[in-house]
Tab-separated table of C-alpha atoms in Angstrom:
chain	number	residue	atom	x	y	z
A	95	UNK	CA	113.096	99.748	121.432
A	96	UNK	CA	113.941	99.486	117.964
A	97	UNK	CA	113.448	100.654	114.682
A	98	UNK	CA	113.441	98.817	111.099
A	99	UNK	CA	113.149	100.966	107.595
A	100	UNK	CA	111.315	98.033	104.921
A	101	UNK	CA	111.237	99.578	101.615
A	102	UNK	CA	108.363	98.601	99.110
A	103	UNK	CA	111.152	98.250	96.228
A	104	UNK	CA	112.480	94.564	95.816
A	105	UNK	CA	109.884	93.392	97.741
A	106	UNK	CA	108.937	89.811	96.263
A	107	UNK	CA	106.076	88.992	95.211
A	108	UNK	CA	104.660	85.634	95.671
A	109	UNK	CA	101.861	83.695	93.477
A	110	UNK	CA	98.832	82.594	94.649
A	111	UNK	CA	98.551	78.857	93.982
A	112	UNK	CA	94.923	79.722	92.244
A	113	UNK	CA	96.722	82.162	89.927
A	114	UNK	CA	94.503	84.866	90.928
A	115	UNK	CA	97.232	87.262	92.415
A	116	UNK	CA	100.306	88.012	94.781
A	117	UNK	CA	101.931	88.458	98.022
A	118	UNK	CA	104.458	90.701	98.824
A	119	UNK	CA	104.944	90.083	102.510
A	120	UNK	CA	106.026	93.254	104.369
A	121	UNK	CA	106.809	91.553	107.638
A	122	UNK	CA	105.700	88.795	109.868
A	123	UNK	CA	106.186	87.385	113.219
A	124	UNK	CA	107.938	85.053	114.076
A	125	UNK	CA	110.172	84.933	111.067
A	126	UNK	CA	109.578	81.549	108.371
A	127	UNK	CA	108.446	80.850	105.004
A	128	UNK	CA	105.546	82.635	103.915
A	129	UNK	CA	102.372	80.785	105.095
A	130	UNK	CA	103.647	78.561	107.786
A	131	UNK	CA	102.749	79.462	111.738
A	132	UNK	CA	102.976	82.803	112.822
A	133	UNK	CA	101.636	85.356	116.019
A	134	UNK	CA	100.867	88.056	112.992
A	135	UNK	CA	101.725	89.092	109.417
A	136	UNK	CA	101.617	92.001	107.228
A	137	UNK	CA	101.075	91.773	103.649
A	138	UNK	CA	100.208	93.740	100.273
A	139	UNK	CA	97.601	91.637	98.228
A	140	UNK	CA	97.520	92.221	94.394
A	141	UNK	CA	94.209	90.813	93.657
A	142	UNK	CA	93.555	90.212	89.873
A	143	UNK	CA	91.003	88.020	89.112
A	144	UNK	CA	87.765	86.368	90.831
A	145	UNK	CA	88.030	83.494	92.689
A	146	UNK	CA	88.542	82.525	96.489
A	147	UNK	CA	91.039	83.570	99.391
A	148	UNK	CA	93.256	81.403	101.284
A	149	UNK	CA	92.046	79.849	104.405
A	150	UNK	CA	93.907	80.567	107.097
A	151	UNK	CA	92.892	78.347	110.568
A	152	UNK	CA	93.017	79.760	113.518
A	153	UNK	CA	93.892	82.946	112.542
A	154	UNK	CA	92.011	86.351	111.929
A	155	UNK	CA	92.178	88.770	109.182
A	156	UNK	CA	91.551	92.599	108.981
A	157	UNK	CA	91.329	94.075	105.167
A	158	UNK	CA	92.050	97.500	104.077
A	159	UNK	CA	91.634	98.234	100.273
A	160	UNK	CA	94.096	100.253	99.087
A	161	UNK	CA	93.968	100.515	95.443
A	162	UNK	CA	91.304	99.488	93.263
A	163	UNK	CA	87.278	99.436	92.929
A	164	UNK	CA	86.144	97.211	95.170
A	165	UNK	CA	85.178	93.601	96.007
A	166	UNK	CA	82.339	91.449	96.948
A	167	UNK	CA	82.787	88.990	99.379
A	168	UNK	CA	80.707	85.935	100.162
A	169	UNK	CA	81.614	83.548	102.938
A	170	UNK	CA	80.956	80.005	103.565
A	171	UNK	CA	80.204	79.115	107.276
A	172	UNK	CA	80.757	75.893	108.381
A	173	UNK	CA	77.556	73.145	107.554
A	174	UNK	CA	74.914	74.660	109.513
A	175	UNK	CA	76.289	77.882	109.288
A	176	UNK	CA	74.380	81.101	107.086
A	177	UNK	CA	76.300	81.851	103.642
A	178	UNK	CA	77.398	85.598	104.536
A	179	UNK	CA	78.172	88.390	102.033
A	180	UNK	CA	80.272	91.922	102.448
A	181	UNK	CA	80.429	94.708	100.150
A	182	UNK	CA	84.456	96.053	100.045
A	183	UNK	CA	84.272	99.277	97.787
A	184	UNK	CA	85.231	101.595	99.993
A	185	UNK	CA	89.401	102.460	99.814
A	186	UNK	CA	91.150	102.664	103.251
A	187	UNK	CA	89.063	101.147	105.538
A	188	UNK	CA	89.727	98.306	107.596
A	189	UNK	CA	87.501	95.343	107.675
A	190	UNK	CA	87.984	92.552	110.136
A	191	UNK	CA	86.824	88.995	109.141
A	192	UNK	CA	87.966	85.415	110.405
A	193	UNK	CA	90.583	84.164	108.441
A	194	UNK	CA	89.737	80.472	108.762
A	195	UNK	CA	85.738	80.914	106.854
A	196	UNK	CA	86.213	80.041	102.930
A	197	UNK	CA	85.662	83.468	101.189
A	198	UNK	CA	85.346	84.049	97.677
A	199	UNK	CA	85.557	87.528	96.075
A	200	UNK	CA	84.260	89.078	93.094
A	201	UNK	CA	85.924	91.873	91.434
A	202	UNK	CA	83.712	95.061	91.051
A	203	UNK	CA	85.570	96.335	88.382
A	204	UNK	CA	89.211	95.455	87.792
A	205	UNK	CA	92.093	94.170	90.107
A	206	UNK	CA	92.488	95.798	94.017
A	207	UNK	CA	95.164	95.895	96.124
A	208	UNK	CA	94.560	94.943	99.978
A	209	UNK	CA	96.640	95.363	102.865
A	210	UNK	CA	96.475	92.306	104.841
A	211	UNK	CA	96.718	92.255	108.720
A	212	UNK	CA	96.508	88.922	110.305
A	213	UNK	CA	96.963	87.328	113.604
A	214	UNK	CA	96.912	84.247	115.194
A	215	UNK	CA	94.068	84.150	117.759
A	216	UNK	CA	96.147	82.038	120.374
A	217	UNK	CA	99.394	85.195	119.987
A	218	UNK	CA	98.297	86.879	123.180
A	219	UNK	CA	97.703	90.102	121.334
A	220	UNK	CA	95.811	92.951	120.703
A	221	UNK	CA	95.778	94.013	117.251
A	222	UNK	CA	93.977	97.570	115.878
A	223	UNK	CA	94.754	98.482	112.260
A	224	UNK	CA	93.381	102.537	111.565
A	225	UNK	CA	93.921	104.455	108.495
A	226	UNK	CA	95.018	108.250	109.301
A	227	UNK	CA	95.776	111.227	107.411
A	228	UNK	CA	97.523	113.950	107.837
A	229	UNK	CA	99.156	111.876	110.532
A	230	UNK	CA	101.741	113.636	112.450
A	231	UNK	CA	103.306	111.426	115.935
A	232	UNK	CA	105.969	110.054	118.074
A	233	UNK	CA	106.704	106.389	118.729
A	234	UNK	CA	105.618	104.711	121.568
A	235	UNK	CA	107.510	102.784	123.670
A	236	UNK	CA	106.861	99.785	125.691
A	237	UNK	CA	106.378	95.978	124.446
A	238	UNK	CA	104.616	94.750	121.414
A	239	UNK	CA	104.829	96.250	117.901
A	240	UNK	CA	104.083	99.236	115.998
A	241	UNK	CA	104.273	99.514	112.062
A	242	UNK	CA	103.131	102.343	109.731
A	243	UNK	CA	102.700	102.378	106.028
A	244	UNK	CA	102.353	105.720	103.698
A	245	UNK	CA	99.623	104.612	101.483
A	246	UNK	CA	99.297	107.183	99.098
A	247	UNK	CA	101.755	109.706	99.318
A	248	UNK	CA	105.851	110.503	101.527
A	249	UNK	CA	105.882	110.209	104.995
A	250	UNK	CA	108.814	111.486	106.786
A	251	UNK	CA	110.677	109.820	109.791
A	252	UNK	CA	112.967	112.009	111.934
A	253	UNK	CA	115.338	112.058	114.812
A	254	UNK	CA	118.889	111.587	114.835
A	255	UNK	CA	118.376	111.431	110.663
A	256	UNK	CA	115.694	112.411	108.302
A	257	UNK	CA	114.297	109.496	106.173
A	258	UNK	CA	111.864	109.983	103.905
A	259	UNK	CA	109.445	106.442	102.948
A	260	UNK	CA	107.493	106.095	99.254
A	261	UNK	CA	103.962	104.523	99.117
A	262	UNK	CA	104.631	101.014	100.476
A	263	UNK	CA	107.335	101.165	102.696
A	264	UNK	CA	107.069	100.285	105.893
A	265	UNK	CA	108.856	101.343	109.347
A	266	UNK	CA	108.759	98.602	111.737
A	267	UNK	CA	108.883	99.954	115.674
A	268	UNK	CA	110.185	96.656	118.336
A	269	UNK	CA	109.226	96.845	122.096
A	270	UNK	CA	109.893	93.173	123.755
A	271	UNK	CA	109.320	89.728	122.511
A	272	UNK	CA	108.579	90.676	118.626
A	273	UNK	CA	110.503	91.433	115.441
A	274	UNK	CA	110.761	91.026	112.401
A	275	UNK	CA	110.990	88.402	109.339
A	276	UNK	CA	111.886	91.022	106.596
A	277	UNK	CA	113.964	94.570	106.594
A	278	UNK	CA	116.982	95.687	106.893
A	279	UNK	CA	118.271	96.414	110.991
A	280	UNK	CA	120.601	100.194	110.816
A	281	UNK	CA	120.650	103.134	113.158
A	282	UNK	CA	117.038	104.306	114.469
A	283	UNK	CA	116.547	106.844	112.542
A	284	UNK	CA	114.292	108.587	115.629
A	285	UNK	CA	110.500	108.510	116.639
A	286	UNK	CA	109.054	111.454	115.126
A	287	UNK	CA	106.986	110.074	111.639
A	288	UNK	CA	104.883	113.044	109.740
A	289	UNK	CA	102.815	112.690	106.674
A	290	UNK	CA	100.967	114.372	104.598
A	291	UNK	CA	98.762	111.537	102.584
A	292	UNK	CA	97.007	108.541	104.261
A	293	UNK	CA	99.043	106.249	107.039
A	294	UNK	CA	98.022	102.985	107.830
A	295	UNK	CA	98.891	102.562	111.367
A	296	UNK	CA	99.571	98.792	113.020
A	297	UNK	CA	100.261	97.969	116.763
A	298	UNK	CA	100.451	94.026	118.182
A	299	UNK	CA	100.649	94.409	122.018
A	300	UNK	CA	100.124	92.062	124.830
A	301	UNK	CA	97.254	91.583	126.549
């Protein structure tokens, strides 16, 4: 097992080709430019103006707001399929959607934020996003991935050293078989990760 500290500061952010926002990728699997074929990816999605999302084949996509009023999604199925609409004003909770079904989105009232979780469908894993607060826990071990994210307040990781992670940084947990494309590799810093404010919590295992 191993342990990765990504900080939110420095983080790039890349342009949508439409304009309408960016992505600051937090880490992805396996590592390659931004976009191109991976098992599963974790992003931060500035979204500031109408218009639609990227289609991503193959691949599906759980949404958590994070910052923001809300959104209003409308999908287009392939021909034959019904038009489909989703209501996204509610902050920190995931929504799961295929990735590959145009969807446009309509700002409710101002630019969100989303955290993006997305996987591809032929990776072989089992992914579960949930939103906890108050979160106090130990690591697990085993294969696959775990990744946690303080949303809106410190978190504190401790063992061997005390670190302490800002809203948007990220510590990456590595069983077998996965890593990571971003983040800087150091001492594990220990399993033990407490915080006080919401915790968006990520595992990728094997099926």
């Amino acid at each position: 097992m191993s342990t990765r500290i990504m900080r939110a500061a420095g983080r790039p952010a890349v342009p949508w080709r439409n304009g309408g926002g960016v992505t600051r990728e937090i880490a992805s699997w396996p590592p390659g430019p931004a976009g191109s074929g991976f098992a599963w990816r974790v992003s931060l999605a500035e979204v500031a103006t109408d218009g639609p999302f990227s289609v991503f084949p193959g691949v599906d996509r759980i949404l958590t707001m994070v910052e923001g009023a809300g959104m209003a999604l409308t999908t287009t199925p392939a021909a034959g399929g019904t038009p489909g609409s989703r209501m996204v004003d509610a902050r920190y909770v995931p929504q799961h959607f295929p990735g590959d079904v145009p969807t446009d989105c309509r700002l409710l009232d101002g630019p969100v934020a989303n955290l993006n979780v997305m996987h591809n469908r032929t990776s072989g894993l089992a992914v579960r996003v949930e939103v906890a607060r108050g979160h106090r826990s130990r690591w697990p071990d085993g294969p696959g991935t775990a990744l946690a994210i303080p949303l809106d307040g410190p978190a504190v990781l401790a063992g061997e050293t005390t670190t302490t992670l800002l809203p948007y940084d990220a510590v990456l947990c590595t069983g077998t078989d996965t890593g990571t494309s971003t983040g800087d590799a150091g001492p594990d810093p220990g399993g033990l990760l407490e915080c006080a404010g919401r915790l968006a919590l990520i595992s990728m295992r094997p099926v």
